[in-house]
C-alpha positions as a LaTeX table, in Angstrom:
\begin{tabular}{lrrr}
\hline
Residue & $x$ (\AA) & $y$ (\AA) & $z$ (\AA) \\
\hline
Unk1 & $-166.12$ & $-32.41$ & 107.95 \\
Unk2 & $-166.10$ & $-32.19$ & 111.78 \\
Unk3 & $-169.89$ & $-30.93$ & 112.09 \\
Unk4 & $-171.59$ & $-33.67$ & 110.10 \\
Unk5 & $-168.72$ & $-36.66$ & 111.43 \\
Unk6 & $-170.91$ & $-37.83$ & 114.33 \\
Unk7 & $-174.18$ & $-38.08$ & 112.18 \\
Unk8 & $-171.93$ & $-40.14$ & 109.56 \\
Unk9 & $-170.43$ & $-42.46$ & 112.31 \\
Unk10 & $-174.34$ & $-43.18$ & 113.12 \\
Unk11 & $-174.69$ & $-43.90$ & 109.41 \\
Unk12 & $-171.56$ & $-45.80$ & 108.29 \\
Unk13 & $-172.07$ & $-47.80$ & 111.32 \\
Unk14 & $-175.58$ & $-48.90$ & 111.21 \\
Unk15 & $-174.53$ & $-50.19$ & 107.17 \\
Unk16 & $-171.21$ & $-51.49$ & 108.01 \\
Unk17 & $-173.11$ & $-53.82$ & 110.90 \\
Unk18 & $-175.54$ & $-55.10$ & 108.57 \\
Unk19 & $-178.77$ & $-54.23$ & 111.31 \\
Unk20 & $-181.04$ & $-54.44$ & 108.01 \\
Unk21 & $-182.06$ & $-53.82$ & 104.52 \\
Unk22 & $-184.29$ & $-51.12$ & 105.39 \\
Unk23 & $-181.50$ & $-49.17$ & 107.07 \\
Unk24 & $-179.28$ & $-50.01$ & 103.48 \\
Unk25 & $-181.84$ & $-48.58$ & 101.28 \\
Unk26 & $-181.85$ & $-45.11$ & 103.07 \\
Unk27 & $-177.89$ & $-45.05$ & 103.52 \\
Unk28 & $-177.53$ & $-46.78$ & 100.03 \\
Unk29 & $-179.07$ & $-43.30$ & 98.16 \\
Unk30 & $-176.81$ & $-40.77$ & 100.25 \\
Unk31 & $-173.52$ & $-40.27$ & 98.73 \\
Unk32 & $-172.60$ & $-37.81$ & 101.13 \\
Unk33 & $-172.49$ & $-40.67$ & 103.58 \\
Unk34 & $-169.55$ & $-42.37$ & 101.06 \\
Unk35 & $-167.78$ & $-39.11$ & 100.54 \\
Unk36 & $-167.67$ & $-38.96$ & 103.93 \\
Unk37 & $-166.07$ & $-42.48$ & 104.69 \\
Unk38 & $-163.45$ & $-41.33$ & 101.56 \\
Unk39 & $-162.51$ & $-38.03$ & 102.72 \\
Unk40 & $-162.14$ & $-39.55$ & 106.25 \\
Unk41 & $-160.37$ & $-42.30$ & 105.08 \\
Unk42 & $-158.05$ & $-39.94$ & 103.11 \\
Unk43 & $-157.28$ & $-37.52$ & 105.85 \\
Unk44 & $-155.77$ & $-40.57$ & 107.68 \\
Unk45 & $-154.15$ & $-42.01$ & 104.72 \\
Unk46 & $-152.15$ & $-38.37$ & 103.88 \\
Unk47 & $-150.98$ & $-38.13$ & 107.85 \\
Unk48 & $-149.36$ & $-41.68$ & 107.36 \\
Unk49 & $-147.97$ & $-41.14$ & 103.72 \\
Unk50 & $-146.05$ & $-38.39$ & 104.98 \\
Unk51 & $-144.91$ & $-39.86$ & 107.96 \\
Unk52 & $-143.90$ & $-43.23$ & 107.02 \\
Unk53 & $-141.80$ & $-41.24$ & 103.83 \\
Unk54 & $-140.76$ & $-38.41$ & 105.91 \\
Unk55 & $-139.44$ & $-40.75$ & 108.36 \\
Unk56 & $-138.31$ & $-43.96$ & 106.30 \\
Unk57 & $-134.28$ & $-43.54$ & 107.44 \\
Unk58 & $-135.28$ & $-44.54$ & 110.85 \\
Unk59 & $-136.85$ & $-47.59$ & 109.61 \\
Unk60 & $-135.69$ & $-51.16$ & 108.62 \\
Unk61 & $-138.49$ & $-52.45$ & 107.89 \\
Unk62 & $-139.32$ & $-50.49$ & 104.45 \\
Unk63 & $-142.07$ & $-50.39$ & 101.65 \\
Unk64 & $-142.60$ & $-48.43$ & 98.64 \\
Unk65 & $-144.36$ & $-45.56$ & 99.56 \\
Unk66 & $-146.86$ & $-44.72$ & 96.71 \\
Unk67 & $-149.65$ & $-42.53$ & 97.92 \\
Unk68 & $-152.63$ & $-44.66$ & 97.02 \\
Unk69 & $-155.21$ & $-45.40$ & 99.21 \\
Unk70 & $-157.25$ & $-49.13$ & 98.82 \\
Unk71 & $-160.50$ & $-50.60$ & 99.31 \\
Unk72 & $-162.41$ & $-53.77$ & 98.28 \\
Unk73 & $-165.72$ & $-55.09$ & 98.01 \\
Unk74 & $-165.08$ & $-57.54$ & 100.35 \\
Unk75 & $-165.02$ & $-54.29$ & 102.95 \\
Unk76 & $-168.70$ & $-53.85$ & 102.83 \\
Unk77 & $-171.82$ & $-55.38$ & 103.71 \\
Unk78 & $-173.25$ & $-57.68$ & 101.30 \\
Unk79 & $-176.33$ & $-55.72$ & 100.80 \\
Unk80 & $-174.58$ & $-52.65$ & 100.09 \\
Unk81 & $-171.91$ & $-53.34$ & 97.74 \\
Unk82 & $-174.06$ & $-52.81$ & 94.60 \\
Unk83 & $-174.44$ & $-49.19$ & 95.74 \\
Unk84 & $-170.69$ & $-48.92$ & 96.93 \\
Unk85 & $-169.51$ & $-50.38$ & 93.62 \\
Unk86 & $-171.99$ & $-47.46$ & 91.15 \\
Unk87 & $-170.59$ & $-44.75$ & 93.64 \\
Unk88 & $-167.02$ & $-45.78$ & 93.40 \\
Unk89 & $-167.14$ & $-47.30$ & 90.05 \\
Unk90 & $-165.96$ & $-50.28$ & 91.25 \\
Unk91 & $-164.92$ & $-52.61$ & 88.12 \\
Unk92 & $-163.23$ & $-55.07$ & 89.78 \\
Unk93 & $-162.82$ & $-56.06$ & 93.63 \\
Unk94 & $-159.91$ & $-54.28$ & 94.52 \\
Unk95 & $-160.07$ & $-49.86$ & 93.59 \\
Unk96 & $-158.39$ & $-46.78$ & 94.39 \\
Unk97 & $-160.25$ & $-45.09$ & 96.92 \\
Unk98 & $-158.01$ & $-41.85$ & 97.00 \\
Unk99 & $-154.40$ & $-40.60$ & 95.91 \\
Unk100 & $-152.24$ & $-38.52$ & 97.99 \\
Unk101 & $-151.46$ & $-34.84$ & 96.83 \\
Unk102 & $-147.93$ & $-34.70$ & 95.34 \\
Unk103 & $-147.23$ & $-38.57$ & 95.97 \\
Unk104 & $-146.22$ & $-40.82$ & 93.02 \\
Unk105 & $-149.06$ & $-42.50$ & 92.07 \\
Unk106 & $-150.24$ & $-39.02$ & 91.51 \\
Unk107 & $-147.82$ & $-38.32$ & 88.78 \\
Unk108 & $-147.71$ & $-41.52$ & 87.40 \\
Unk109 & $-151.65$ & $-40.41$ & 86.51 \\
Unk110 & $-153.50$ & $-42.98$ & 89.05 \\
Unk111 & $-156.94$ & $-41.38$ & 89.74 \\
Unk112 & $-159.71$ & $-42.06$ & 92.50 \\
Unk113 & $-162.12$ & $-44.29$ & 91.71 \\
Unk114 & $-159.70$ & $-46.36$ & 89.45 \\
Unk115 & $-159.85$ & $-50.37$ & 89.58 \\
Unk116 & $-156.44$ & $-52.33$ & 89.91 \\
Unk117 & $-156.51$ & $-55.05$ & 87.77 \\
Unk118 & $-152.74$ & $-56.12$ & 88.31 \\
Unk119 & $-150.26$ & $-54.14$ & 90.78 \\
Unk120 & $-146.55$ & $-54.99$ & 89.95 \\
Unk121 & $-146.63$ & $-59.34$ & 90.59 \\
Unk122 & $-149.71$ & $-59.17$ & 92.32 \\
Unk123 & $-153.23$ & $-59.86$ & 90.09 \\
Unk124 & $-156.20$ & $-59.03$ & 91.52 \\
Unk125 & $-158.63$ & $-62.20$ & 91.80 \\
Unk126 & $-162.21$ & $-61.99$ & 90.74 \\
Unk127 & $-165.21$ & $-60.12$ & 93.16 \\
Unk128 & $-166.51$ & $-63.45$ & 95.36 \\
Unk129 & $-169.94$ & $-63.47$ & 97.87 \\
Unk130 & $-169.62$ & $-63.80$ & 101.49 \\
Unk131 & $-169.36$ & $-61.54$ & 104.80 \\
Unk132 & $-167.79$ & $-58.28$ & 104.52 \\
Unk133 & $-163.85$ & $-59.59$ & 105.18 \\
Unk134 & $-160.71$ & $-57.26$ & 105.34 \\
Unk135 & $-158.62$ & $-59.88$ & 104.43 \\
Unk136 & $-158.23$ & $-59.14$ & 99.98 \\
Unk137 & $-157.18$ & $-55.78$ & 101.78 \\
Unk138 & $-154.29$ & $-56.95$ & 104.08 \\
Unk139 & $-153.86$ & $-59.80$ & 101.62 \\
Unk140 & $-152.66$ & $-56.92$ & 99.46 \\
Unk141 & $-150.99$ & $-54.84$ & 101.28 \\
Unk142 & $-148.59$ & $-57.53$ & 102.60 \\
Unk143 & $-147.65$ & $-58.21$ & 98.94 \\
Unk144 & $-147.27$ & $-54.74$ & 98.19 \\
Unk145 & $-144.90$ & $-54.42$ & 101.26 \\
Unk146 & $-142.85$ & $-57.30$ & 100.05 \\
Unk147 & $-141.87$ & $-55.38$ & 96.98 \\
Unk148 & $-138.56$ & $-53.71$ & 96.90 \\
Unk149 & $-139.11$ & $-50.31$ & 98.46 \\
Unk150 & $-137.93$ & $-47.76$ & 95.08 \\
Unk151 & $-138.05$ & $-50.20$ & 92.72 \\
Unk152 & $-140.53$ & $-48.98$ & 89.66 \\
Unk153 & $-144.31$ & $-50.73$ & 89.83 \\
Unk154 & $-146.19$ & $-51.45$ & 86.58 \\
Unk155 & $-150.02$ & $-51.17$ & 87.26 \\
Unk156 & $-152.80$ & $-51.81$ & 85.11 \\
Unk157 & $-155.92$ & $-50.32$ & 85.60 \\
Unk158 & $-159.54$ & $-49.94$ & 84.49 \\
Unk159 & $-160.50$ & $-46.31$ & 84.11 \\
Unk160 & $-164.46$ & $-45.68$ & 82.70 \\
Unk161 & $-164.16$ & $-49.19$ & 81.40 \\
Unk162 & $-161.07$ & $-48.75$ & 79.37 \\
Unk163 & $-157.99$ & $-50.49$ & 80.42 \\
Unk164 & $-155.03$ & $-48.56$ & 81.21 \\
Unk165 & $-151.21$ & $-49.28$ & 82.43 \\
Unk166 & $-148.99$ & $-46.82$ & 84.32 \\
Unk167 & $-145.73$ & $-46.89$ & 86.16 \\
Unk168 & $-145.60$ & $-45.71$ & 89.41 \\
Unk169 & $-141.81$ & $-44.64$ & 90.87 \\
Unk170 & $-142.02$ & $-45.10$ & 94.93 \\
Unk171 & $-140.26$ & $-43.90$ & 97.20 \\
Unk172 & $-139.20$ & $-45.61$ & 100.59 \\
Unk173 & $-141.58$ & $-45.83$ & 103.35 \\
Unk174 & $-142.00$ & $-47.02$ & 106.74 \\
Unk175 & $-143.30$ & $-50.22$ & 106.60 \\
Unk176 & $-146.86$ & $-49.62$ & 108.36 \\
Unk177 & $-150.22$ & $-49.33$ & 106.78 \\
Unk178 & $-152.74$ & $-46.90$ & 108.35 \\
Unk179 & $-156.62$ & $-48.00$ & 109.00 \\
Unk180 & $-159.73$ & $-45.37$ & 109.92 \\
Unk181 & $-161.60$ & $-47.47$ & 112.54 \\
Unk182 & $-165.11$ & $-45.82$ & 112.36 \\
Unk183 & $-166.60$ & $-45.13$ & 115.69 \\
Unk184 & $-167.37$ & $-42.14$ & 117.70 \\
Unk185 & $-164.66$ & $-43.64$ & 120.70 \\
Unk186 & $-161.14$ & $-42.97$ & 120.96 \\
Unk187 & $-158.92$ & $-45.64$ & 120.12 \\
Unk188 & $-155.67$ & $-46.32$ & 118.62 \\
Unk189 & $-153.17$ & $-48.49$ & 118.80 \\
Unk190 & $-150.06$ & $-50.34$ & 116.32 \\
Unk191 & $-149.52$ & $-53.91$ & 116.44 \\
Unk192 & $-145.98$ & $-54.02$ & 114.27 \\
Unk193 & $-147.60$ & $-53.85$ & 110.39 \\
Unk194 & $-150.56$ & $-51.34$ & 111.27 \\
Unk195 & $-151.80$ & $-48.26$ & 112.92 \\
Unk196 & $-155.73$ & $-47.87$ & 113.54 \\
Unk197 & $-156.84$ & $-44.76$ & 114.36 \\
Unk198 & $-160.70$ & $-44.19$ & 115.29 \\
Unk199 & $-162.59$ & $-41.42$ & 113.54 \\
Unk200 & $-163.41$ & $-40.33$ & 116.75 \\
Unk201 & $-160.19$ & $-38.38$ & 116.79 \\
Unk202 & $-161.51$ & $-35.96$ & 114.26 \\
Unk203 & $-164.72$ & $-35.27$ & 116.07 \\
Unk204 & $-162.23$ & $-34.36$ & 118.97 \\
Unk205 & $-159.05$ & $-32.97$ & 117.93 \\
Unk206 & $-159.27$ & $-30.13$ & 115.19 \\
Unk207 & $-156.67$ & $-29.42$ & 112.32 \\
Unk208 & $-153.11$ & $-31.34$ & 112.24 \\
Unk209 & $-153.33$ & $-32.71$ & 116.15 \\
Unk210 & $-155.00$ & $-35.61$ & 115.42 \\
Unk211 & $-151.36$ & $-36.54$ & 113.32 \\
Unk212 & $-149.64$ & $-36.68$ & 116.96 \\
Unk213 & $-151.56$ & $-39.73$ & 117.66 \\
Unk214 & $-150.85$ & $-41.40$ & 114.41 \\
Unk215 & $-147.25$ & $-40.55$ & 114.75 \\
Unk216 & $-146.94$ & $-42.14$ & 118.56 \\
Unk217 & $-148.48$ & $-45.39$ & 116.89 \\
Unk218 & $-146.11$ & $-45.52$ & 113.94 \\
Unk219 & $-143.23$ & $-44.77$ & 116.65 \\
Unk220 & $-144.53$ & $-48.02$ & 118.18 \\
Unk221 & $-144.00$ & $-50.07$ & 115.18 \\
Unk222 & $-140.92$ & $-48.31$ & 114.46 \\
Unk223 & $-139.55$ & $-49.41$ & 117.59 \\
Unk224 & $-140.96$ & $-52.72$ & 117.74 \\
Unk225 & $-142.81$ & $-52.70$ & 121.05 \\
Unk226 & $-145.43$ & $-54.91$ & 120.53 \\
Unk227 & $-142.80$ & $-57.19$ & 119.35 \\
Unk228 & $-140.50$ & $-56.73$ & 122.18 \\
Unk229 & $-143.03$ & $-56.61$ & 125.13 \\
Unk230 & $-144.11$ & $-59.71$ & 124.20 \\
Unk231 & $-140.76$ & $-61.03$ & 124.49 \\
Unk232 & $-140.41$ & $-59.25$ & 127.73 \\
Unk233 & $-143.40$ & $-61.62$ & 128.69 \\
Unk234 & $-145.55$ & $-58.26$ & 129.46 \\
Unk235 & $-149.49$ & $-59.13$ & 129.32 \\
Unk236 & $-151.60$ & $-57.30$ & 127.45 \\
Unk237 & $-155.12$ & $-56.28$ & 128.21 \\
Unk238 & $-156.76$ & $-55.48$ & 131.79 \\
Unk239 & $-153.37$ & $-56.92$ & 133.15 \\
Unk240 & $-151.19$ & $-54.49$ & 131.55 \\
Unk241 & $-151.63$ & $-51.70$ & 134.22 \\
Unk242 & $-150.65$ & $-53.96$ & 137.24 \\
Unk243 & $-147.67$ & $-55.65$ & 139.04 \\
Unk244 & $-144.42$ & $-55.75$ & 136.10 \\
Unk245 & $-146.29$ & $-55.49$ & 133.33 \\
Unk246 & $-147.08$ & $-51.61$ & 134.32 \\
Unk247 & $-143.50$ & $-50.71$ & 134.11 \\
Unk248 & $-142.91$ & $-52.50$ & 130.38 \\
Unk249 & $-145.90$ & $-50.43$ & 128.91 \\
Unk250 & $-145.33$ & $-46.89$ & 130.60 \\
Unk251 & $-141.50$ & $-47.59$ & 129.17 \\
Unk252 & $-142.65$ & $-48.24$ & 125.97 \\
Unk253 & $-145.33$ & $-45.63$ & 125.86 \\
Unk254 & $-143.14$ & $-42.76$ & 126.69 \\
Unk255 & $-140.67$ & $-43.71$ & 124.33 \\
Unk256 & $-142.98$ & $-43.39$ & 121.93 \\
Unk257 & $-144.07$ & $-40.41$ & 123.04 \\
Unk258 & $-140.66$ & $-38.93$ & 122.55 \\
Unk259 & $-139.55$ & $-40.20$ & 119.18 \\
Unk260 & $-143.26$ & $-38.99$ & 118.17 \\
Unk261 & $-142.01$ & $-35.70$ & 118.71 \\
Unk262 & $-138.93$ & $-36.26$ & 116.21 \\
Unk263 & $-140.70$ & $-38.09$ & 113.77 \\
Unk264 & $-143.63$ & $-35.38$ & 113.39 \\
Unk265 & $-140.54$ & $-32.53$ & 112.57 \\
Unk266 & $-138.69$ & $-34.72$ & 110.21 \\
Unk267 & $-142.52$ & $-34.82$ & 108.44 \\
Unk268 & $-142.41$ & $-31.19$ & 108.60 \\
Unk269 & $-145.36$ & $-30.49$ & 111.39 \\
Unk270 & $-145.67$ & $-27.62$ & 113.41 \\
Unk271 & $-142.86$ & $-27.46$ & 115.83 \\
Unk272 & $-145.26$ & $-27.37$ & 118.94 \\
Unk273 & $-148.24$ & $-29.88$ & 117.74 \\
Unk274 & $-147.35$ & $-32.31$ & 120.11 \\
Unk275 & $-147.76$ & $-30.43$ & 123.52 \\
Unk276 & $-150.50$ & $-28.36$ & 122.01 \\
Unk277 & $-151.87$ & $-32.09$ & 121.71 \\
Unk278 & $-151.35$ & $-32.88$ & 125.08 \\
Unk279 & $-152.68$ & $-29.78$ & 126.48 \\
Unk280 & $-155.69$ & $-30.07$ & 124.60 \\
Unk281 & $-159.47$ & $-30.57$ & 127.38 \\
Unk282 & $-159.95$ & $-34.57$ & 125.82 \\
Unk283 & $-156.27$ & $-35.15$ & 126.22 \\
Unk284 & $-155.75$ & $-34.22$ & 130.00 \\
Unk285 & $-159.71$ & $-35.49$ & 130.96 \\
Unk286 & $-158.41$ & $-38.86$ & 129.48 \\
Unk287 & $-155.51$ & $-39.23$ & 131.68 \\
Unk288 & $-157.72$ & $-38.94$ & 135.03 \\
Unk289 & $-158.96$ & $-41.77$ & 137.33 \\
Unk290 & $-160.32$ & $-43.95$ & 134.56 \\
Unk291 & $-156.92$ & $-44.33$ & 132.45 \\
Unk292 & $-154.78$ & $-47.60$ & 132.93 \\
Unk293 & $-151.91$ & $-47.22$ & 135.05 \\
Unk294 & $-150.23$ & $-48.73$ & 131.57 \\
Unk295 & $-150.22$ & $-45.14$ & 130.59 \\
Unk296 & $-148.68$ & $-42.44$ & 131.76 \\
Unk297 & $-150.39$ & $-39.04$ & 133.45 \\
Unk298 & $-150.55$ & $-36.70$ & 131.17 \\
Unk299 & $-148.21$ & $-33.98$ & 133.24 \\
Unk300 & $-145.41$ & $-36.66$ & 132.49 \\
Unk301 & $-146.42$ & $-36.80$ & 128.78 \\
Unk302 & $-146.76$ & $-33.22$ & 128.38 \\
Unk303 & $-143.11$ & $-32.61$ & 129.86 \\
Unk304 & $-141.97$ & $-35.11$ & 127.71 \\
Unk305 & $-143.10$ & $-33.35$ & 124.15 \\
Unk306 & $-141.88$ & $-29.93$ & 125.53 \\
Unk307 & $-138.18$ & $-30.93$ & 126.05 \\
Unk308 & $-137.78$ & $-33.19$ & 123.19 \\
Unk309 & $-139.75$ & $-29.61$ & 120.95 \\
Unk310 & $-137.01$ & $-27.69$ & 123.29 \\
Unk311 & $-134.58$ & $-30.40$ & 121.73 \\
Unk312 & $-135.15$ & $-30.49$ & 118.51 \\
Unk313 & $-135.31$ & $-26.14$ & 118.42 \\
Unk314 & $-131.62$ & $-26.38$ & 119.61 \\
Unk315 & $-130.17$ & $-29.16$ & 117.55 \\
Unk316 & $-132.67$ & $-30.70$ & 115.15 \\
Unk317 & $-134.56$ & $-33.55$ & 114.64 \\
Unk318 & $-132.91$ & $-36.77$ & 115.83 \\
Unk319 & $-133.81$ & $-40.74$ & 116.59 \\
Unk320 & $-134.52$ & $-41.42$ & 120.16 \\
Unk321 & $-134.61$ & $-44.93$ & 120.72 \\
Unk322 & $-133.89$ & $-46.38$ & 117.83 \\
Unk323 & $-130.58$ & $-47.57$ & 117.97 \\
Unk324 & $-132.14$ & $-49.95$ & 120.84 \\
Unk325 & $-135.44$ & $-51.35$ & 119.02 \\
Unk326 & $-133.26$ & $-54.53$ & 119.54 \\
Unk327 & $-132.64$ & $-54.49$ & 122.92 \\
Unk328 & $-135.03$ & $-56.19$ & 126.22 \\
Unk329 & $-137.12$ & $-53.60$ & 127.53 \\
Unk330 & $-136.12$ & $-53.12$ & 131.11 \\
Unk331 & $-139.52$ & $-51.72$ & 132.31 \\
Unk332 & $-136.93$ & $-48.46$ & 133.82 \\
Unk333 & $-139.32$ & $-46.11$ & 133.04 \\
Unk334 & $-139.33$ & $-42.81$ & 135.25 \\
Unk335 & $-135.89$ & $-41.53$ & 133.93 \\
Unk336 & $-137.98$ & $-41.21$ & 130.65 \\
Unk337 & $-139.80$ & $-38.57$ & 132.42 \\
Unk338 & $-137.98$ & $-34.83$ & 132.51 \\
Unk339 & $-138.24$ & $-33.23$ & 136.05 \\
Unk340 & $-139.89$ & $-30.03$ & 136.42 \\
\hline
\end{tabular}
């Protein structure tokens, strides 16, 4: 996947801005250029499944947790959804795009490429024109959130035409949904109900490390930061490396950093990922003279991962932080930092 991702982000890009219908009649005929958006949607999509289940006893905010991942219609550009709906078989305007290994809409029998007709309460409403929109997508996700987080889900389904109805049996989760930003940058970020994650991570990062960033976003959400640095009146943006509001963010971000650390063992990682992360050439060039001061230097973050590892080889995973999601940020943020 890694050799042909930066020729796909050129791709999925050009169709997903709509630049032309010349450009959607060459990407329209490559379904390598859709099997590449699935597989990188998926690889995303498993990271967060078993994090957000792994971890759902340090969470309060819960949902079930049942391995599929969504798309619409409504995703893509106008011009291309005829193509998008033969590859994907798209019946409907809402689909499976992919099912988690071992999760339970894989045993219940929910396959790839099926259409949802009717999830638990929520129907699906009919395929309608306009700009490509994301908001069927988090329109259904919220709902799905809302349901009671083990409680069984009846879902109907159009497979090759042919309706069919399973029951899925979830099991808690994290209440976070995970979304594959495509472009060749590296971004991420959680804002309370979602982590985004760039592709460019995968042209970067190789194997599992590209799961440390996904699990210091969901740590975000877990502890409520965007929530509670708001409250702390912190401002976001070009203003969050300066005056107060640098102290509010580097507390926040190291805390994250360290219950990253705890979350990624309880999910069963490798016990050093994280400060093989850290000490990875794009990791330590990003924390030079262009990163915010909102951030910390990557020495500090480094040190961090290798006494909470150090931690959790002695006594186990535990829940840094947690217990104070509720609590002001103070802004306090160097005696997050271990000395050397």
């Amino acid at each position: 996947m890694r050799c042909g991702v930066r020729l796909f982000h050129l791709l999925l890009i050009m169709v997903l801005a709509a630049c032309g219908t010349q450009v959607y009649a060459q990407a329209a005929d490559d379904s390598a250029l859709f099997e590449g958006f699935r597989a990188a949607d998926m690889r995303l999509a498993e990271a967060g499944y078993r994090l957000s289940t792994a971890n759902a006893a340090l969470c309060d905010r819960l949902e079930p947790g049942h391995g599929i991942q969504i798309h619409t219609l409504d995703q893509y550009a106008q011009a291309l959804r005829p193509a998008v709906a033969a590859h994907f078989r798209f019946a409907g305007a809402l689909a499976v795009e992919g099912v988690v290994a071992g999760s339970p809409a894989e045993r219940a029998g929910v396959r790839a490429d099926d259409t949802i007709v009717r999830f638990g309460d929520i129907l699906i409403a009919p395929q309608a024109d306009g700009p490509p929109s994301s908001d069927r997508l988090v329109a259904f996700w919220r709902g799905v959130a809302a349901l009671p987080p083990g409680a069984p889900i009846r879902v109907t389904l159009l497979r090759g035409g042919a309706p069919l109805t399973v029951t899925i049996q979830p099991v808690p989760a994290c209440r976070t949904r995970y979304e594959l930003a495509i472009t060749s940058a590296l971004e991420a970020s959680a804002n309370g109900e979602m982590v985004r994650i760039s592709s460019g991570y995968y042209d970067v990062f190789e194997g599992d490390l590209v799961v440390v960033a996904v699990a210091h976003e969901l740590a975000h959400n877990i502890l409520r930061h965007r929530e509670r640095l708001k409250a702390a009146g912190a401002e976001f943006g070009l203003l969050s490396g300066f005056g107060r509001n640098m102290g509010f963010f580097r507390q926040a971000e190291l805390q994250a950093d360290t219950l990253a650390v705890h979350l990624l063992a309880r999910a069963g990682y490798p016990a050093d990922l994280a400060s093989r992360f850290r000490q990875h050439p794009v990791a330590k060039a990003r924390s030079g003279m262009f990163q915010s001061p909102s951030h910390p230097q990557w020495r500090d973050r480094l040190r961090v991962a290798l006494a909470e590892e150090a931690r959790i080889a002695a006594n186990g995973p535990g829940a840094p932080f947690v217990a104070e999601r509720d609590s002001p940020l103070t802004g306090n943020w160097r005696p997050l930092v271990p000395k050397p």
